Short mmCIF file of C-alpha atoms in Angstrom, two decimals:
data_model
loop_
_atom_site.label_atom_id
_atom_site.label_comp_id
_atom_site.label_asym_id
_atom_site.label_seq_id
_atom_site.Cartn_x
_atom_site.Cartn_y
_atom_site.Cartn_z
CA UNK A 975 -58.17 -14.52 36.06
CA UNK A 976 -59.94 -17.03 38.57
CA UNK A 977 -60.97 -14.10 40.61
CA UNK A 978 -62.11 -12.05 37.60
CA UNK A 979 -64.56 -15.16 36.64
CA UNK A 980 -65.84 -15.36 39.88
CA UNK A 981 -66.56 -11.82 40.09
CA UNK A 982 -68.86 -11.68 36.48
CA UNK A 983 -70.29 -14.71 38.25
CA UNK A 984 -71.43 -13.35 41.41
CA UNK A 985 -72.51 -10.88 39.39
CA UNK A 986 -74.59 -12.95 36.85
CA UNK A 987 -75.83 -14.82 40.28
CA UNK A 988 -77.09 -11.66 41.94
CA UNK A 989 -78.23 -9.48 38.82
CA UNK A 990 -75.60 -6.55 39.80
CA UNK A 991 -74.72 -6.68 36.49
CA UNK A 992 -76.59 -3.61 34.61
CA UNK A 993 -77.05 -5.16 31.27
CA UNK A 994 -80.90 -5.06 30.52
CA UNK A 995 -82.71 -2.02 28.94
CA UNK A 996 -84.29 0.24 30.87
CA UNK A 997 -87.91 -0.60 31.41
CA UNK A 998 -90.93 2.04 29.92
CA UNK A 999 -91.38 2.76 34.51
CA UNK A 1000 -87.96 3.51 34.74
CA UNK A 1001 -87.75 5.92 31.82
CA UNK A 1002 -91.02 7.82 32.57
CA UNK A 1003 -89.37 8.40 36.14
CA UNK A 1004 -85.79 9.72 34.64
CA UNK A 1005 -88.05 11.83 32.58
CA UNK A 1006 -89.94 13.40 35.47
CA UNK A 1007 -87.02 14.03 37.24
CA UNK A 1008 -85.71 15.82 34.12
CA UNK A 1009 -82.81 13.50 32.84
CA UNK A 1010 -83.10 13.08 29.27
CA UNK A 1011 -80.94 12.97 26.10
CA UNK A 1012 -80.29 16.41 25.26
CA UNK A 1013 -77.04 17.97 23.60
CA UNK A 1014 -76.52 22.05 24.61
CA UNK A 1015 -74.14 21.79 21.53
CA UNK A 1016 -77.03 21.72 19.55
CA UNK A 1017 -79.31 24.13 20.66
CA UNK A 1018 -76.30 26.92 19.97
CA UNK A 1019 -75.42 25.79 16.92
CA UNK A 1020 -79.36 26.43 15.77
CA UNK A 1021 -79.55 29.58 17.38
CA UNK A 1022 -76.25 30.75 15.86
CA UNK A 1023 -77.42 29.58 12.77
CA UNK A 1024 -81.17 31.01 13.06
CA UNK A 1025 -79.52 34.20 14.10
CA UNK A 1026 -77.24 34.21 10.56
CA UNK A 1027 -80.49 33.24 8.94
CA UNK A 1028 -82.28 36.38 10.22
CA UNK A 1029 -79.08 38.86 9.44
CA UNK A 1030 -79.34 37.22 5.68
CA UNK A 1031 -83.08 37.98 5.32
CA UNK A 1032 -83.31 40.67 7.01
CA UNK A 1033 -80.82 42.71 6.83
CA UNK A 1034 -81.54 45.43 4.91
CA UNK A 1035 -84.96 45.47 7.04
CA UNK A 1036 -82.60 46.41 9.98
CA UNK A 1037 -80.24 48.58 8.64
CA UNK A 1038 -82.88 50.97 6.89
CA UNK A 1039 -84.07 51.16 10.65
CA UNK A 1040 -80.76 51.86 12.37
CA UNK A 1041 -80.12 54.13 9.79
CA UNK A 1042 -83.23 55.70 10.36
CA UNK A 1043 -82.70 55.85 14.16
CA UNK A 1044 -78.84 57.15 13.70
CA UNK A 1045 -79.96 60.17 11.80
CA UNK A 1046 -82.84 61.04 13.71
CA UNK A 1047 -80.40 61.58 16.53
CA UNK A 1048 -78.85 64.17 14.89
CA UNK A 1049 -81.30 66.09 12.72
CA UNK A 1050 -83.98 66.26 14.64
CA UNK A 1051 -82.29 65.83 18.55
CA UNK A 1052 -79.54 67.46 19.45
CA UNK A 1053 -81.36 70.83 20.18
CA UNK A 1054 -84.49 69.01 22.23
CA UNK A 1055 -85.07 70.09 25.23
CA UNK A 1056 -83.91 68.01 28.24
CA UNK A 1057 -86.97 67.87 30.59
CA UNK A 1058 -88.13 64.47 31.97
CA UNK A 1059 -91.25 64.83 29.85
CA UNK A 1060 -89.09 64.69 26.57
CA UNK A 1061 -86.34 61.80 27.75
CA UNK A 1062 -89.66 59.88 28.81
CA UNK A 1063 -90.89 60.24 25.79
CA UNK A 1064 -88.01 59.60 23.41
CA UNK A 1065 -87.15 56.45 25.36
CA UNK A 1066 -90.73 55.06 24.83
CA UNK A 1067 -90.31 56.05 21.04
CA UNK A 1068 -86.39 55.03 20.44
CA UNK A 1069 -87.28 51.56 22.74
CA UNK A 1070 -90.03 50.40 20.00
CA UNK A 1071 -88.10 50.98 17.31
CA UNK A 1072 -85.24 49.08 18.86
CA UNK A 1073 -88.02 46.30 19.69
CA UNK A 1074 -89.09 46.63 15.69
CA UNK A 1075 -85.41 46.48 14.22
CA UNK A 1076 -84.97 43.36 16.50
CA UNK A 1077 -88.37 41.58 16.58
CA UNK A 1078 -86.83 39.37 13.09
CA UNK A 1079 -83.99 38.43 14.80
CA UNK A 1080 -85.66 37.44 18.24
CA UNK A 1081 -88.51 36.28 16.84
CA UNK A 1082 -86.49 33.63 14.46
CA UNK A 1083 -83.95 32.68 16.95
CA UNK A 1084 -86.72 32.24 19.56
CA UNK A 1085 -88.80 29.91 17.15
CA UNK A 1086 -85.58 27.34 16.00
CA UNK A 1087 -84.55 27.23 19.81
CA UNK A 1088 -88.14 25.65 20.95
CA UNK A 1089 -88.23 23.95 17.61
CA UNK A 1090 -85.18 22.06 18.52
CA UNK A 1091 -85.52 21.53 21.64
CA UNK A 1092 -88.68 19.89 21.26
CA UNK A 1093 -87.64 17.53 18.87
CA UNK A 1094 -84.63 16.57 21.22
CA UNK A 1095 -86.79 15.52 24.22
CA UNK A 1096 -90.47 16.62 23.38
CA UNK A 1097 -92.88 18.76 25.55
CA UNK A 1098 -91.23 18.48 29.08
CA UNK A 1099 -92.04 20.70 32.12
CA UNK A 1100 -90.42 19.30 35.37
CA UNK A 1101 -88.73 21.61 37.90
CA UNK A 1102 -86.98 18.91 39.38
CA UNK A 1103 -83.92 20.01 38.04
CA UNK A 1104 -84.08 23.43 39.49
CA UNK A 1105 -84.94 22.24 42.93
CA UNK A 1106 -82.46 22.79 45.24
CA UNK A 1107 -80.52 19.60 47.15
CA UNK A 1108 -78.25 20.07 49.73
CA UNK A 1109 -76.89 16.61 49.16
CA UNK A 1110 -75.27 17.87 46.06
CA UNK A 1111 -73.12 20.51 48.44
CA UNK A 1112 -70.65 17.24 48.83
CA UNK A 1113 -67.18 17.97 48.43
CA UNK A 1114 -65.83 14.43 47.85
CA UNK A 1115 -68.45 13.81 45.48
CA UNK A 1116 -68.08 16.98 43.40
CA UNK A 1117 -64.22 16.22 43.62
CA UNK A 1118 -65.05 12.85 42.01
CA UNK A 1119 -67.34 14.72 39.33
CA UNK A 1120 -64.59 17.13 38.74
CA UNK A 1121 -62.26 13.43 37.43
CA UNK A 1122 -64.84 11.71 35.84
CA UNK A 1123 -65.11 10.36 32.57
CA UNK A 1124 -67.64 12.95 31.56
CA UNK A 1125 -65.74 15.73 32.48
CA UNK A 1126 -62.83 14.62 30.83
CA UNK A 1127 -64.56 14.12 27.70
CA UNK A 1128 -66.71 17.73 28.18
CA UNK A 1129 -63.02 19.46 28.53
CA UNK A 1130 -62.20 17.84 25.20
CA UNK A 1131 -64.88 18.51 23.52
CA UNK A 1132 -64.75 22.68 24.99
CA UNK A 1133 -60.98 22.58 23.64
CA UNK A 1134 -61.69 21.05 20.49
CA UNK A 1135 -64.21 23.33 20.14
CA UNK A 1136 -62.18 26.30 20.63
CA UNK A 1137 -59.44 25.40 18.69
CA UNK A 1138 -61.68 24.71 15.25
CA UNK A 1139 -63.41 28.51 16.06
CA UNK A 1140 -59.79 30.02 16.39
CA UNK A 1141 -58.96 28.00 12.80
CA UNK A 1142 -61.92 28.73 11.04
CA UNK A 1143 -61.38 32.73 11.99
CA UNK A 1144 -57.51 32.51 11.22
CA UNK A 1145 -58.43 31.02 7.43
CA UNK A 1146 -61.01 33.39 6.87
CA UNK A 1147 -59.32 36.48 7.75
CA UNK A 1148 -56.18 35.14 6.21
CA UNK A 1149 -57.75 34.39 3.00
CA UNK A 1150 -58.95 37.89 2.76
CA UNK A 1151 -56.01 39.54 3.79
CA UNK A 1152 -55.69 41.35 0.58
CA UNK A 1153 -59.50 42.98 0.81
CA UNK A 1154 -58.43 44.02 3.65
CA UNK A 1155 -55.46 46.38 1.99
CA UNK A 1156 -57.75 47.60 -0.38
CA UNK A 1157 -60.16 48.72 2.49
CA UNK A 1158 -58.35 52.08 2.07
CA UNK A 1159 -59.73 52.96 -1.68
CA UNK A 1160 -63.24 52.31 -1.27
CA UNK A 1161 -66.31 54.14 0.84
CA UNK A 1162 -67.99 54.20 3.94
CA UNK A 1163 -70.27 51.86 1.84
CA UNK A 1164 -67.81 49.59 0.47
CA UNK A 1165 -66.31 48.64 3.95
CA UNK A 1166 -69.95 48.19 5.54
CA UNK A 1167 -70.74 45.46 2.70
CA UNK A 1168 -67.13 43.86 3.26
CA UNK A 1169 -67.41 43.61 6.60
CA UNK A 1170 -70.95 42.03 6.31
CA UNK A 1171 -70.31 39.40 3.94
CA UNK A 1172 -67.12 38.96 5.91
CA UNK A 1173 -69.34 38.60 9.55
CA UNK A 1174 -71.87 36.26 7.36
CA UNK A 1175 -69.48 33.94 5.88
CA UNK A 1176 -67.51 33.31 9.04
CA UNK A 1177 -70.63 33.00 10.46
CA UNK A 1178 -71.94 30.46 8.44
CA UNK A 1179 -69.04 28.12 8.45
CA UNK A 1180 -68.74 28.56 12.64
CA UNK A 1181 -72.44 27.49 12.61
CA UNK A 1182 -71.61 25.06 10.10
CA UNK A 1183 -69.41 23.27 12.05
CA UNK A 1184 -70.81 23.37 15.31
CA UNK A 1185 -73.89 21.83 14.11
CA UNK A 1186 -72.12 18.71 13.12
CA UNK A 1187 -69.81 18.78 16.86
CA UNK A 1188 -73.56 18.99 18.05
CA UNK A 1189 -74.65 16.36 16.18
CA UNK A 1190 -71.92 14.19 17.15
CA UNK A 1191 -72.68 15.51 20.71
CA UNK A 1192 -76.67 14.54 20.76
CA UNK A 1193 -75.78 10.91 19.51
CA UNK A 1194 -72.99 10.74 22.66
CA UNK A 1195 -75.47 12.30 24.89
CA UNK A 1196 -77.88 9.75 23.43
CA UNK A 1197 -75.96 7.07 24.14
CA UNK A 1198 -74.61 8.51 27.83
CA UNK A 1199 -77.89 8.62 28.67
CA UNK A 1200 -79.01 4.84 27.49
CA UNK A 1201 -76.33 3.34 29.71
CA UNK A 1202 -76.97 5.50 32.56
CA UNK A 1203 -80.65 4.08 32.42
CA UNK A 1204 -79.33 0.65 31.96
CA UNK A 1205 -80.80 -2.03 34.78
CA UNK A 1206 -79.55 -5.25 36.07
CA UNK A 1207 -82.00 -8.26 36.36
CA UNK A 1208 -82.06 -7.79 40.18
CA UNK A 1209 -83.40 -4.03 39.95
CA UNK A 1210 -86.08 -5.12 36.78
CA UNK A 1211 -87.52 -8.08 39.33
CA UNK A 1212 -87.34 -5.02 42.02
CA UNK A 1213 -88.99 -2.92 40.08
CA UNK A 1214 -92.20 -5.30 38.60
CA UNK A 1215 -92.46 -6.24 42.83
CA UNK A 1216 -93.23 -2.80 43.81
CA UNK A 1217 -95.72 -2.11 40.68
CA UNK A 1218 -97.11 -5.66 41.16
CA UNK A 1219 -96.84 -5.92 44.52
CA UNK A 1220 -94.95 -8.38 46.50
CA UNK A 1221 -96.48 -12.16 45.61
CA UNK A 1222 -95.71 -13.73 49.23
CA UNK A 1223 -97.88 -10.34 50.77
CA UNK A 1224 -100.09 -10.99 47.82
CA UNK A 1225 -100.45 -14.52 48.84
CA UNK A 1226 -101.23 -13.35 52.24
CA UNK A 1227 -103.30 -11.03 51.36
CA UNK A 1228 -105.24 -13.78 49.31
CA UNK A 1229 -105.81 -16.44 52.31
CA UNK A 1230 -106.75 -13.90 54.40
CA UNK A 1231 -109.30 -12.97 51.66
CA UNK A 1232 -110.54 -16.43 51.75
CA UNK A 1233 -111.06 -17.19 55.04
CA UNK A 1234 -112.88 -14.09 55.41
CA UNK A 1235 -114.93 -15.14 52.91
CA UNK A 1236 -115.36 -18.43 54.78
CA UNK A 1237 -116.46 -16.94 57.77
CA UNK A 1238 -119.13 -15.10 56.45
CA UNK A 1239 -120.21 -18.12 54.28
CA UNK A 1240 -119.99 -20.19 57.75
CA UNK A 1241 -122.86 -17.30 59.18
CA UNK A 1242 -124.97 -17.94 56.67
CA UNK A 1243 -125.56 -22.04 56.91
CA UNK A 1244 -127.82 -21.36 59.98
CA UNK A 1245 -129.78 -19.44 58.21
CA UNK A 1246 -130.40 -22.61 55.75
CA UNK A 1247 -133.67 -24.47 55.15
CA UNK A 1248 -131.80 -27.50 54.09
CA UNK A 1249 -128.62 -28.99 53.85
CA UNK A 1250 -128.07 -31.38 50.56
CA UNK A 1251 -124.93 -33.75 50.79
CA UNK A 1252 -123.26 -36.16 48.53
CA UNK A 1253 -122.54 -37.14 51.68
CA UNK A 1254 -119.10 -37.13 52.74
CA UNK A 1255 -117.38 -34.87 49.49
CA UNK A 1256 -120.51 -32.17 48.68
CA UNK A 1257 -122.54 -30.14 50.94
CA UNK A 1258 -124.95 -27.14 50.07
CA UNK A 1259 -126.74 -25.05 52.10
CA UNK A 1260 -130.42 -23.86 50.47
CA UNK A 1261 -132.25 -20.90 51.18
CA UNK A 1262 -136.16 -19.99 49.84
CA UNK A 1263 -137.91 -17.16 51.18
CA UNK A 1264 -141.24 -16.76 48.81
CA UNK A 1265 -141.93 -13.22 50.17
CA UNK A 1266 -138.54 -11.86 48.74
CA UNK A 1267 -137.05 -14.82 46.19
CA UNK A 1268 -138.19 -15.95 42.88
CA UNK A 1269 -136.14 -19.26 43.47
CA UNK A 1270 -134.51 -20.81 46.02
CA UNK A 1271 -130.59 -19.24 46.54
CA UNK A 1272 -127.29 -21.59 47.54
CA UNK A 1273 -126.31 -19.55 50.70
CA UNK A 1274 -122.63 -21.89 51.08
CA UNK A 1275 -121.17 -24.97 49.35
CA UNK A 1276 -118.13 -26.75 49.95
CA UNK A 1277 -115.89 -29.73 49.38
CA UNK A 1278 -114.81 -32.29 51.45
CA UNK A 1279 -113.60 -30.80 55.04
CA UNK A 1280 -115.49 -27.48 54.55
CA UNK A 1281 -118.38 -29.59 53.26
CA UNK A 1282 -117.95 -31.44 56.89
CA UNK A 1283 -117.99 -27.70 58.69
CA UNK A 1284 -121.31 -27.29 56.98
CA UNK A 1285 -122.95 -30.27 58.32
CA UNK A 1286 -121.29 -29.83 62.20
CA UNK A 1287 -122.96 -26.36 62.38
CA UNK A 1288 -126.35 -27.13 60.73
CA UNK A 1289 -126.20 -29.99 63.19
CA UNK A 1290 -125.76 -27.38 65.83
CA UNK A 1291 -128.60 -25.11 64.83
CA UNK A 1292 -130.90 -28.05 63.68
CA UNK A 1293 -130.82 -27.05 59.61
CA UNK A 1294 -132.46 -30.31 58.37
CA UNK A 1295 -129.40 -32.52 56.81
CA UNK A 1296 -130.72 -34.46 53.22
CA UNK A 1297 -128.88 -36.85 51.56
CA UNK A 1298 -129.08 -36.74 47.59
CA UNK A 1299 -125.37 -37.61 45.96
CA UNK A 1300 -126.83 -36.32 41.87
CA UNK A 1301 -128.50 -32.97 43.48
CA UNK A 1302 -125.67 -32.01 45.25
CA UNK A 1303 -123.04 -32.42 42.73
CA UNK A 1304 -124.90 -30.77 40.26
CA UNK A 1305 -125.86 -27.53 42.71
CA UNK A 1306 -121.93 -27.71 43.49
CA UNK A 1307 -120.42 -27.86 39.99
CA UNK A 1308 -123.14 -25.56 38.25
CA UNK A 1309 -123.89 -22.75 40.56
CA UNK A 1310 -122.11 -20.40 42.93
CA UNK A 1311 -122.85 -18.69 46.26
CA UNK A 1312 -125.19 -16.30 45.92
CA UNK A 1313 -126.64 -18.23 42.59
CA UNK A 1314 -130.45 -19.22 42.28
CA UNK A 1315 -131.06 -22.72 41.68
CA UNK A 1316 -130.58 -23.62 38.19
CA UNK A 1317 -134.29 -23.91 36.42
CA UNK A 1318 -133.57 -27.81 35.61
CA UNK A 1319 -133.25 -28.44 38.75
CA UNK A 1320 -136.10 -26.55 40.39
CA UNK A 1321 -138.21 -29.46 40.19
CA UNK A 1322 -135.57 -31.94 42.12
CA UNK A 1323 -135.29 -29.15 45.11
CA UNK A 1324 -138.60 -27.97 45.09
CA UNK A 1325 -139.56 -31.69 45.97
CA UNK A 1326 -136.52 -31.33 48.76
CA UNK A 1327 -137.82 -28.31 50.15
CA UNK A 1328 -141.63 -29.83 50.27
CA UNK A 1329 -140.28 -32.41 52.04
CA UNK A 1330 -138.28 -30.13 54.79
CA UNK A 1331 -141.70 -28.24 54.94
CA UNK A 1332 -143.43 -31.11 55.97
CA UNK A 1333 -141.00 -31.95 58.49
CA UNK A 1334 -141.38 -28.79 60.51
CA UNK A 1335 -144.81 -28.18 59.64
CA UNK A 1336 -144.43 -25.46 57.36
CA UNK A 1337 -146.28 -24.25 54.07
CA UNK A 1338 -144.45 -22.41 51.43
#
């Protein structure tokens, strides 16, 4: 019992435990590779039962046909001439009206089957499950396959199957056993119609049936397929890394990102015309070119030890250092690289840059 505990546990501790629903990813890639919900049961049953339903409707459709064809044969046949010309010909002929006497019963069947299907998994084309894989060739495995649970319950459900056909057939045919005797006393006529409604009530209550066995079937199939899909907490954190991306790469990824962006913020401050500082916390580096700028531009800014990097290399290249604690504050909170000044504060640099000018002798 200890053990046991221990085991759901470890298992709780290490998310091997598939209890979570599948996630939308997951069930978008089961459904590319073809694995969906989907009961065979049910597709026969339809067909079987689209098939009756085209006998019942059309029947007298297709037996004025065959009747047609069956006496043709012999009133107007049997003394034709047998030369490839004429066989051609009365194969082309005889194979349309085959193809006519059985377009109802194809054309019915073939509508319920796609109508069916597609409301059991929707509009799916994948030829995954066609593709061949060796890996399947695995004795042991298929041996394992061959004692599963879903075999076992398959073989059931094929004997179950068979054994309500063979009872349904036994009743029916017992329960007429009397017609049967009488067969002898009626026409060619007679036995055609008995035999028909016979065929179409058996029919009916074999389609019957295996319509609700498929029913049953699509909600097992259903629910097969749910818990096949199922994911533990491990394989859902798995699965949000590899859309998301790992976050300690990401992080990586990130500070490299900055310091890249540092660098090429560091190239710029020698291209300054001034430096403002707070002086120790701010420092931002001003550029004003009047052929090409409408206002001056904040080429690099930073805080506290980057704000020190600033002033060592504008110290280096001799980019005139100003103290002014409000100016710089306010060009570090308000703007970023890249910005032009803001227009309240034109005033306060242009009288900063005038100064600089005047320093190295410039006009501007």
């Amino acid at each position: 019992m200890a053990k046991r505990q221990r085991y759901k546990l470890n298992l709780q501790l290490f998310g091997g435990d598939k209890t979570e629903k599948a996630t939308p990813k997951k069930r978008q890639d089961a459904r590319k590779k073809g694995q969906v919900a989907k009961s065979a049961e049910l597709s026969g049953a339809v067909v079987l039962f689209s098939a009756l339903l085209s006998l019942s409707i059309f029947g007298s459709f297709m037996k004025e046909r065959f009747m047609k064809l069956y006496t043709d044969v012999f009133q107007h046949r049997m003394m034709l001439e047998v030369t490839p010309e004429n066989i051609s010909a009365l194969f082309n002929q005889y194979g349309l009206q085959i193809l006519i006497l059985l377009a109802p019963l194809l054309g019915i069947t073939f509508l319920l089957a796609l109508v069916v299907n597609f409301a059991q998994v929707g509009f799916m084309a994948s030829g995954e499950g066609i593709t061949p894989k060796f890996s399947k060739i695995n004795p042991i495995k298929g041996f394992k396959n061959i004692f599963s649970t879903r075999s076992l319950v398959e073989f059931l459900k094929s004997v179950f199957k068979l054994v309500l056909i063979a009872y349904l057939v036994y009743s029916t045919l017992w329960g007429e056993k009397e017609s049967f005797a009488s067969l002898t006393h009626v026409d060619a006529e007679g036995s055609y119609r008995f035999v028909a409604k016979l065929t179409m009530n058996l029919g009916i209550k074999i389609a019957a049936a295996l319509f609700i066995m498929a029913v049953l079937d699509y909600i097992y199939q259903k629910y097969e397929h749910e818990k096949s899909l199922k994911m533990s907490k491990q394989d859902i954190k798995d699965e949000y890394k590899k859309m998301e991306g790992d976050p300690i790469i990401k992080g990586k990824i990130r500070e490299r990102q900055r310091r890249m962006a540092m660098q090429r913020m560091m190239q710029e401050v020698p291209k300054a015309d001034v430096i403002i500082t707070n002086p120790t916390h701010f420092a931002v580096a001003l550029k004003y070119d009047g052929s090409t700028m409408e206002a001056p531009q904040i080429i690099a800014k930073g805080q506290d030890y980057v704000a020190l990097r600033i002033r060592e290399l504008a110290k280096e290249h001799g980019v005139v250092t100003m103290e002014n604690k409000p100016l710089a504050r306010a060009l570090f909170q308000r703007a970023e690289i890249g910005d032009v000044v803001p227009a309240d504060l034109f005033q306060a640099v242009a009288e900063v840059l005038a100064y600089v000018y005047k320093l190295k002798g410039k006009r501007r």
